[in-house]
Amino acid sequence: MRYGIFADIHANEPALDAVLAALEAEKVDRLLCLGDLVGYGADARRCVEKVRALDIPVIAGNHDWAVAGRLGLEYFNPHARAAVIWTRGELDDEAVRWLASLEPIDTVGDLTLAHGTVHEPELFEYMTTGYDAYRSFAAMKTDVGFVGHSHVPVAFFFDGTAVTYSVEADLTRGDRRVIANPGSVGQPRDEDPRASYLVYDDEDGRLLQRRVEYDIEEAARRILDAGLPPILAERLHVGR
Ligand code: ZN
């Protein structure tokens, strides 16, 4: 089975549309969403509607939980906080209830999905070091997992002895355990502004990090028109 995995949409509808079109063209068998549908961008309502309509496994990101009142605003920097408050005003009660119903970790068949880490999913920490990954491998019951949150595409491997990582776009798991991050659909932070997603084939073990162009000007214009902090529009152009 080929999985199309995406995360951190952040209310960027042009980027979400580009990724969903690319995944359709890839003919993946199943889609998985790792959370943070909202926050930062101006298309909160439509991004929630579109992801809900896919009827796929979705987990909660920290922005989703903040908008839903399950996470305090003290965890957010001022720009992110402004976006959470703005997003609350955009969504209807039904959409907020749905976001509140999401959990930050889930198991789908042989795959673990988490937003931040597998070992402390409700704390929404970043998996950035080998040690973070090691703790998640220790807690994870499956051999393959996916996380989001850092907005940087990367794969951590564990061969039973040591954790290694790679940012290469075409990787094969072999008999190693893996936790991979598909990067961000709507706010990439690895200095490549293109929308990011991941294709995983559980038969040959290949992990393909993909990028797709989208209309950044349009997404940025919507952020400015909505009165959100201009930095949230500017950063889309540089992918940081
Ligand atoms: Zn995020």
XYZ file of N, CA, C and O in Angstrom, residues 88-238:
604
model
N -10.270 31.327 15.868
C -11.470 31.039 16.674
C -12.675 31.817 16.160
O -13.796 31.325 16.170
N -12.434 33.041 15.715
C -13.521 33.859 15.190
C -13.995 33.423 13.812
O -15.086 33.777 13.385
N -13.159 32.659 13.109
C -13.482 32.221 11.746
C -14.304 30.951 11.705
O -15.100 30.744 10.787
N -14.079 30.069 12.675
C -14.681 28.734 12.610
C -16.026 28.698 13.318
O -16.219 29.369 14.336
N -16.946 27.914 12.794
C -18.216 27.739 13.500
C -18.057 26.671 14.596
O -17.037 25.981 14.670
N -19.064 26.570 15.457
C -18.970 25.675 16.619
C -18.734 24.227 16.210
O -18.000 23.495 16.862
N -19.365 23.849 15.115
C -19.246 22.466 14.645
C -17.785 22.158 14.258
O -17.256 21.100 14.616
N -17.151 23.078 13.559
C -15.746 22.876 13.166
C -14.845 22.835 14.400
O -13.905 22.029 14.473
N -15.133 23.696 15.375
C -14.324 23.731 16.606
C -14.505 22.422 17.383
O -13.535 21.853 17.894
N -15.729 21.936 17.441
C -15.974 20.651 18.132
C -15.211 19.521 17.460
O -14.691 18.635 18.114
N -15.180 19.559 16.134
C -14.454 18.510 15.416
C -12.957 18.586 15.728
O -12.329 17.570 16.008
N -12.399 19.790 15.720
C -10.975 19.927 16.076
C -10.725 19.424 17.496
O -9.720 18.764 17.770
N -11.670 19.724 18.392
C -11.513 19.300 19.793
C -11.576 17.783 19.927
O -11.045 17.220 20.885
N -12.200 17.127 18.979
C -12.357 15.666 19.047
C -11.094 14.929 18.593
O -10.956 13.725 18.792
N -10.151 15.652 17.982
C -8.932 15.007 17.472
C -7.947 14.762 18.608
O -7.862 15.548 19.542
N -7.175 13.685 18.512
C -6.152 13.375 19.506
C -4.766 13.522 18.863
O -4.618 13.338 17.658
N -3.737 13.824 19.674
C -2.410 14.101 19.092
C -1.602 12.857 18.739
O -0.460 12.979 18.293
N -2.189 11.669 18.920
C -1.502 10.444 18.519
C -2.550 9.415 18.139
O -3.660 9.408 18.684
N -2.192 8.550 17.188
C -3.128 7.522 16.751
C -2.311 6.396 16.100
O -1.161 6.604 15.701
N -2.913 5.230 16.049
C -2.294 4.125 15.327
C -3.240 3.733 14.202
O -4.429 3.542 14.421
N -2.686 3.662 12.999
C -3.478 3.272 11.830
C -2.819 2.032 11.242
O -1.748 2.127 10.628
N -3.395 0.873 11.497
C -2.769 -0.379 11.065
C -1.406 -0.528 11.727
O -1.297 -0.489 12.952
N -0.351 -0.640 10.919
C 1.014 -0.805 11.432
C 1.750 0.520 11.594
O 2.970 0.535 11.755
N 1.035 1.624 11.495
C 1.682 2.932 11.499
C 1.263 3.748 12.713
O 0.089 3.762 13.076
N 2.235 4.436 13.321
C 1.939 5.383 14.394
C 1.959 6.794 13.816
O 2.876 7.150 13.079
N 0.961 7.576 14.159
C 0.899 8.977 13.740
C 0.909 9.850 14.987
O 0.128 9.613 15.904
N 1.790 10.834 15.034
C 1.793 11.789 16.143
C 2.102 13.163 15.577
O 2.712 13.280 14.509
N 1.716 14.210 16.293
C 2.042 15.535 15.778
C 3.459 15.948 16.169
O 4.247 16.345 15.321
N 3.798 15.854 17.466
C 5.108 16.306 17.921
C 6.062 15.150 18.134
O 6.977 14.924 17.345
N 5.866 14.415 19.226
C 6.666 13.220 19.482
C 5.724 12.072 19.834
O 4.577 12.293 20.221
N 6.254 10.861 19.723
C 5.463 9.679 20.086
C 5.482 9.491 21.604
O 4.505 9.023 22.187
N 6.587 9.896 22.258
C 6.714 9.616 23.693
C 5.931 10.593 24.564
O 5.531 10.229 25.665
N 5.740 11.826 24.099
C 4.958 12.795 24.877
C 4.062 13.608 23.934
O 4.222 14.827 23.803
N 3.137 12.934 23.287
C 2.382 13.594 22.207
C 1.582 14.813 22.666
O 1.458 15.777 21.912
N 1.102 14.792 23.903
C 0.250 15.890 24.363
C 1.062 17.130 24.744
O 0.493 18.194 24.974
N 2.404 17.002 24.781
C 3.250 18.171 25.088
C 3.659 18.924 23.822
O 4.168 20.046 23.900
N 3.460 18.325 22.654
C 3.785 18.970 21.378
C 5.227 19.492 21.361
O 5.493 20.648 21.048
N 6.164 18.619 21.745
C 7.579 18.964 21.634
C 8.038 18.669 20.204
O 7.428 17.866 19.493
N 9.157 19.287 19.799
C 9.720 19.024 18.479
C 10.633 17.805 18.522
O 11.389 17.630 19.471
N 10.595 16.993 17.476
C 11.569 15.920 17.331
C 12.685 16.454 16.449
O 12.568 16.470 15.223
N 13.747 16.937 17.093
C 14.837 17.540 16.322
C 16.156 16.791 16.493
O 17.000 16.825 15.613
N 16.351 16.119 17.616
C 17.630 15.443 17.863
C 17.450 13.927 17.805
O 16.330 13.402 17.896
N 18.579 13.250 17.689
C 18.565 11.798 17.737
C 18.009 11.288 19.060
O 17.338 10.262 19.119
N 18.278 12.045 20.128
C 17.770 11.623 21.440
C 16.242 11.733 21.507
O 15.577 10.844 22.042
N 15.689 12.824 20.935
C 14.216 12.929 20.861
C 13.663 11.708 20.135
O 12.664 11.104 20.563
N 14.285 11.389 19.014
C 13.808 10.265 18.207
C 13.960 8.950 18.976
O 13.064 8.097 18.954
N 15.077 8.811 19.687
C 15.312 7.589 20.468
C 14.200 7.377 21.491
O 13.679 6.262 21.649
N 13.832 8.454 22.172
C 12.749 8.336 23.169
C 11.433 7.938 22.494
O 10.648 7.164 23.043
N 11.205 8.465 21.296
C 9.972 8.095 20.588
C 10.024 6.647 20.094
O 9.030 5.930 20.167
N 11.192 6.208 19.610
C 11.303 4.800 19.203
C 11.038 3.886 20.393
O 10.381 2.841 20.256
N 11.527 4.276 21.576
C 11.337 3.446 22.770
C 9.854 3.339 23.140
O 9.398 2.308 23.634
N 9.112 4.425 22.885
C 7.691 4.438 23.258
C 6.791 3.865 22.175
O 5.640 3.485 22.446
N 7.293 3.796 20.965
C 6.443 3.442 19.821
C 6.277 1.930 19.703
O 7.239 1.189 19.785
N 5.041 1.474 19.490
C 4.767 0.040 19.414
C 4.868 -0.507 17.986
O 4.905 -1.714 17.784
N 4.899 0.373 17.013
C 5.026 -0.056 15.616
C 6.449 0.219 15.121
O 7.201 0.949 15.760
N 6.801 -0.354 13.987
C 8.137 -0.104 13.427
C 8.204 1.193 12.630
O 9.285 1.728 12.397
N 7.048 1.666 12.197
C 7.012 2.848 11.331
C 6.088 3.895 11.937
O 4.955 3.578 12.335
N 6.595 5.118 12.016
C 5.779 6.215 12.541
C 6.020 7.490 11.761
O 7.014 7.622 11.030
N 5.094 8.414 11.918
C 5.199 9.714 11.244
C 4.851 10.817 12.224
O 3.903 10.685 12.998
N 5.632 11.894 12.186
C 5.353 13.064 13.008
C 5.423 14.320 12.145
O 6.014 14.311 11.057
N 4.839 15.400 12.641
C 4.900 16.694 11.958
C 5.569 17.707 12.864
O 6.579 17.434 13.494
N 4.966 18.895 12.914
C 5.265 19.924 13.914
C 6.511 20.768 13.643
O 6.475 21.980 13.808
N 7.632 20.170 13.218
C 8.848 20.966 13.014
C 8.850 21.675 11.663
O 9.624 22.607 11.448
N 7.987 21.225 10.743
C 7.897 21.794 9.395
C 9.177 21.548 8.587
O 9.447 22.271 7.627
N 9.956 20.570 8.972
C 11.187 20.216 8.257
C 11.132 18.737 7.874
O 11.033 17.876 8.741
N 11.215 18.427 6.572
C 11.183 17.017 6.159
C 12.463 16.304 6.588
O 13.559 16.758 6.291
N 12.291 15.190 7.263
C 13.444 14.440 7.778
C 12.964 13.040 8.130
O 11.775 12.839 8.401
N 13.887 12.076 8.115
C 13.549 10.725 8.580
C 14.594 10.271 9.586
O 15.803 10.400 9.336
N 14.128 9.791 10.732
C 14.988 9.195 11.754
C 14.884 7.683 11.635
O 13.772 7.139 11.507
N 16.040 7.013 11.699
C 16.058 5.547 11.619
C 16.655 4.971 12.899
O 17.557 5.574 13.503
N 16.184 3.792 13.276
C 16.748 3.087 14.426
C 16.968 1.635 14.032
O 16.021 0.933 13.656
N 18.254 1.206 14.101
C 18.588 -0.160 13.669
C 18.700 -1.109 14.867
O 19.216 -2.216 14.741
N 18.250 -0.655 16.036
C 18.349 -1.468 17.245
C 19.542 -1.074 18.082
O 19.623 -1.415 19.258
N 20.470 -0.326 17.478
C 21.668 0.116 18.199
C 21.742 1.639 18.274
O 21.919 2.210 19.336
N 21.629 2.275 17.124
C 21.824 3.727 17.067
C 20.747 4.387 16.220
O 20.192 3.775 15.308
N 20.491 5.653 16.547
C 19.576 6.472 15.754
C 20.391 7.258 14.734
O 21.413 7.851 15.076
N 19.950 7.250 13.489
C 20.544 8.096 12.468
C 19.413 8.897 11.829
O 18.232 8.599 12.048
N 19.772 9.912 11.057
C 18.720 10.638 10.361
C 19.191 11.029 8.977
O 20.394 11.041 8.692
N 18.227 11.339 8.114
C 18.557 11.781 6.768
C 17.519 12.780 6.283
O 16.332 12.654 6.582
N 17.992 13.778 5.543
C 17.079 14.729 4.911
C 16.993 14.466 3.401
O 16.456 15.278 2.660
N 17.509 13.324 2.964
C 17.427 13.006 1.542
C 15.985 12.748 1.125
O 15.167 12.321 1.925
N 15.720 12.987 -0.151
C 14.341 12.913 -0.636
C 13.892 11.499 -0.987
O 12.703 11.230 -1.076
N 14.850 10.598 -1.195
C 14.490 9.239 -1.617
C 15.230 8.252 -0.717
O 16.445 8.090 -0.837
N 14.503 7.626 0.186
C 15.114 6.755 1.189
C 14.422 5.402 1.193
O 13.251 5.292 0.824
N 15.148 4.388 1.625
C 14.540 3.068 1.796
C 14.789 2.604 3.224
O 15.903 2.708 3.746
N 13.744 2.096 3.835
C 13.786 1.751 5.254
C 14.585 0.493 5.527
O 15.251 0.380 6.563
N 14.543 -0.469 4.602
C 15.163 -1.765 4.863
C 14.522 -2.420 6.073
O 13.302 -2.391 6.217
N 15.341 -2.970 6.981
C 14.750 -3.578 8.177
C 14.856 -2.655 9.394
O 14.695 -3.077 10.524
N 15.155 -1.384 9.146
C 15.237 -0.425 10.252
C 13.848 0.089 10.622
O 12.938 0.131 9.794
N 13.707 0.531 11.856
C 12.506 1.266 12.242
C 12.686 2.713 11.775
O 13.810 3.191 11.625
N 11.587 3.385 11.538
C 11.693 4.759 11.038
C 10.594 5.638 11.639
O 9.479 5.159 11.901
N 10.944 6.878 11.888
C 9.962 7.927 12.176
C 10.268 9.062 11.194
O 11.354 9.647 11.235
N 9.323 9.332 10.306
C 9.564 10.324 9.257
C 8.629 11.511 9.408
O 7.482 11.373 9.838
N 9.148 12.676 9.037
C 8.383 13.924 9.068
C 8.202 14.386 7.620
O 9.198 14.559 6.901
N 6.960 14.587 7.179
C 6.729 14.968 5.779
C 6.980 16.443 5.493
O 6.795 16.883 4.359
N 7.418 17.212 6.501
C 7.520 18.656 6.295
C 6.138 19.282 6.344
O 5.175 18.646 6.765
N 6.058 20.526 5.918
C 4.809 21.270 6.061
C 4.172 21.592 4.711
O 4.863 22.015 3.786
N 2.852 21.402 4.657
C 2.087 21.824 3.475
C 2.107 23.354 3.378
O 2.465 23.913 2.351
N 1.730 24.008 4.447
C 1.375 25.415 4.341
C 2.352 26.415 4.916
O 2.134 27.629 4.780
N 3.435 25.936 5.571
C 4.429 26.892 6.076
C 5.786 26.198 6.230
O 6.285 26.004 7.332
N 6.416 25.816 5.097
C 7.714 25.141 5.166
C 8.759 25.999 5.885
O 8.730 27.225 5.783
N 9.657 25.328 6.627
C 10.680 26.071 7.372
C 12.091 25.558 7.083
O 12.996 25.746 7.882
N 12.268 24.904 5.938
C 13.610 24.412 5.602
C 14.214 25.215 4.459
O 15.098 24.735 3.743
N 13.740 26.451 4.300
C 14.230 27.383 3.290
C 13.907 26.954 1.864
O 14.483 27.466 0.903
N 13.021 26.009 1.716
C 12.424 25.673 0.418
C 10.940 25.998 0.566
O 10.227 25.325 1.302
N 10.466 27.081 -0.110
C 9.092 27.525 0.142
C 8.002 26.640 -0.467
O 6.817 26.857 -0.204
N 8.399 25.652 -1.259
C 7.375 24.798 -1.868
C 6.673 23.929 -0.821
O 7.271 23.534 0.175
N 5.410 23.593 -1.081
C 4.645 22.729 -0.177
C 5.268 21.344 -0.152
O 5.801 20.858 -1.152
N 5.196 20.703 1.001
C 5.910 19.454 1.230
C 4.942 18.326 1.610
O 3.949 18.563 2.298
N 5.240 17.120 1.170
C 4.483 15.941 1.603
C 5.364 14.711 1.402
O 6.482 14.805 0.873
N 4.868 13.558 1.836
C 5.663 12.330 1.836
C 4.831 11.183 1.275
O 3.637 11.080 1.547
N 5.495 10.348 0.485
C 4.852 9.114 0.021
C 5.618 7.940 0.622
O 6.851 7.867 0.499
N 4.897 7.055 1.299
C 5.522 5.871 1.902
C 4.883 4.613 1.323
O 3.656 4.474 1.313
N 5.732 3.713 0.836
C 5.255 2.439 0.292
C 5.637 1.343 1.284
O 6.830 1.100 1.512
N 4.648 0.691 1.876
C 4.971 -0.292 2.920
C 5.373 -1.645 2.331
O 5.723 -2.562 3.077
N 5.369 -1.768 0.998
C 5.851 -3.020 0.396
C 7.359 -2.962 0.114
O 8.100 -3.869 0.486
N 7.815 -1.880 -0.514
C 9.268 -1.791 -0.770
C 9.997 -0.917 0.258
O 11.221 -0.759 0.185
N 9.242 -0.339 1.203
C 9.877 0.432 2.281
C 10.420 1.778 1.857
O 11.186 2.405 2.585
N 10.023 2.261 0.679
C 10.568 3.549 0.215
C 9.814 4.726 0.821
O 8.588 4.691 0.972
N 10.591 5.750 1.137
C 10.064 7.011 1.670
C 10.483 8.110 0.706
O 11.683 8.352 0.522
N 9.517 8.751 0.086
C 9.820 9.784 -0.910
C 9.320 11.138 -0.413
O 8.112 11.347 -0.267
N 10.264 12.033 -0.125
C 9.897 13.395 0.278
C 9.649 14.200 -0.998
O 10.518 14.287 -1.854
N 8.467 14.763 -1.091
C 8.083 15.471 -2.323
C 7.838 16.943 -2.047
O 7.390 17.310 -0.966
N 8.085 17.773 -3.081
C 7.766 19.199 -3.004
C 6.926 19.571 -4.210
O 7.108 19.017 -5.299
N 6.043 20.530 -3.996
C 5.195 20.988 -5.093
C 5.011 22.507 -4.989
O 4.831 23.051 -3.903
N 5.091 23.160 -6.150
C 4.882 24.609 -6.203
C 3.418 24.920 -5.926
O 2.538 24.137 -6.276
N 3.181 26.056 -5.302
C 1.796 26.531 -5.175
C 1.816 28.053 -5.261
O 2.891 28.663 -5.314
N 0.643 28.654 -5.265
C 0.532 30.097 -5.445
C 0.799 30.811 -4.113
O -0.130 31.125 -3.359
N 2.078 31.061 -3.850
C 2.474 31.693 -2.587
C 1.917 33.114 -2.504
O 1.460 33.554 -1.441
N 1.940 33.846 -3.636
C 1.424 35.222 -3.655
C -0.014 35.277 -3.156
O -0.389 36.154 -2.387
N -0.807 34.326 -3.620
C -2.223 34.294 -3.255
C -2.385 34.013 -1.751
O -3.152 34.689 -1.057
N -1.658 33.029 -1.243
C -1.751 32.699 0.189
C -1.298 33.887 1.038
O -1.921 34.209 2.056
N -0.226 34.554 0.602
C 0.292 35.702 1.347
C -0.704 36.865 1.316
O -0.930 37.540 2.329
N -1.307 37.089 0.143
C -2.284 38.177 0.014
C -3.469 37.957 0.959
O -3.958 38.878 1.610
N -3.939 36.716 1.052
C -5.079 36.419 1.930
C -4.739 36.686 3.400
O -5.582 37.133 4.167
N -3.485 36.392 3.780
C -3.063 36.641 5.170
C -3.095 38.142 5.460
O -3.603 38.581 6.496
N -2.586 38.945 4.515
C -2.572 40.399 4.697
C -3.998 40.948 4.695
O -4.350 41.780 5.531
N -4.833 40.453 3.771
C -6.226 40.924 3.688
C -6.997 40.607 4.968
O -7.924 41.321 5.346
N -6.637 39.500 5.617
C -7.338 39.096 6.840
C -6.891 39.913 8.050
O -7.483 39.812 9.125
N -5.823 40.715 7.875
C -5.325 41.508 8.992
C -4.460 40.714 9.955
O -4.208 41.153 11.084
N -3.986 39.555 9.514
C -3.071 38.757 10.342
C -1.673 39.389 10.305
O -1.385 40.198 9.417
N -0.792 39.054 11.254
C 0.551 39.667 11.267
C 1.275 39.477 9.926
O 1.378 38.355 9.427
N 1.772 40.576 9.309
C 2.417 40.497 7.986
C 3.578 39.505 7.919
O 3.836 38.921 6.865
N 4.266 39.286 9.022
C 5.380 38.337 9.043
C 4.909 36.945 8.606
O 5.669 36.170 7.998
N 3.648 36.631 8.876
C 3.121 35.301 8.520
C 2.981 35.162 7.001
O 3.051 34.055 6.468
N 2.792 36.294 6.316
C 2.767 36.281 4.844
C 4.191 36.257 4.296
O 4.508 35.484 3.380
N 5.055 37.084 4.885
C 6.425 37.225 4.362
C 7.200 35.906 4.435
O 7.933 35.547 3.515
N 7.020 35.182 5.524
C 7.839 33.976 5.724
C 7.521 32.887 4.700
O 8.346 32.025 4.444
N 6.324 32.947 4.101
C 5.971 31.932 3.100
C 6.896 31.996 1.885
O 7.179 30.991 1.251
N 7.340 33.212 1.561
C 8.187 33.397 0.379
C 9.581 32.801 0.565
O 10.233 32.459 -0.402
N 10.029 32.761 1.799
C 11.398 32.283 2.062
C 11.420 30.890 2.663
O 12.475 30.270 2.772
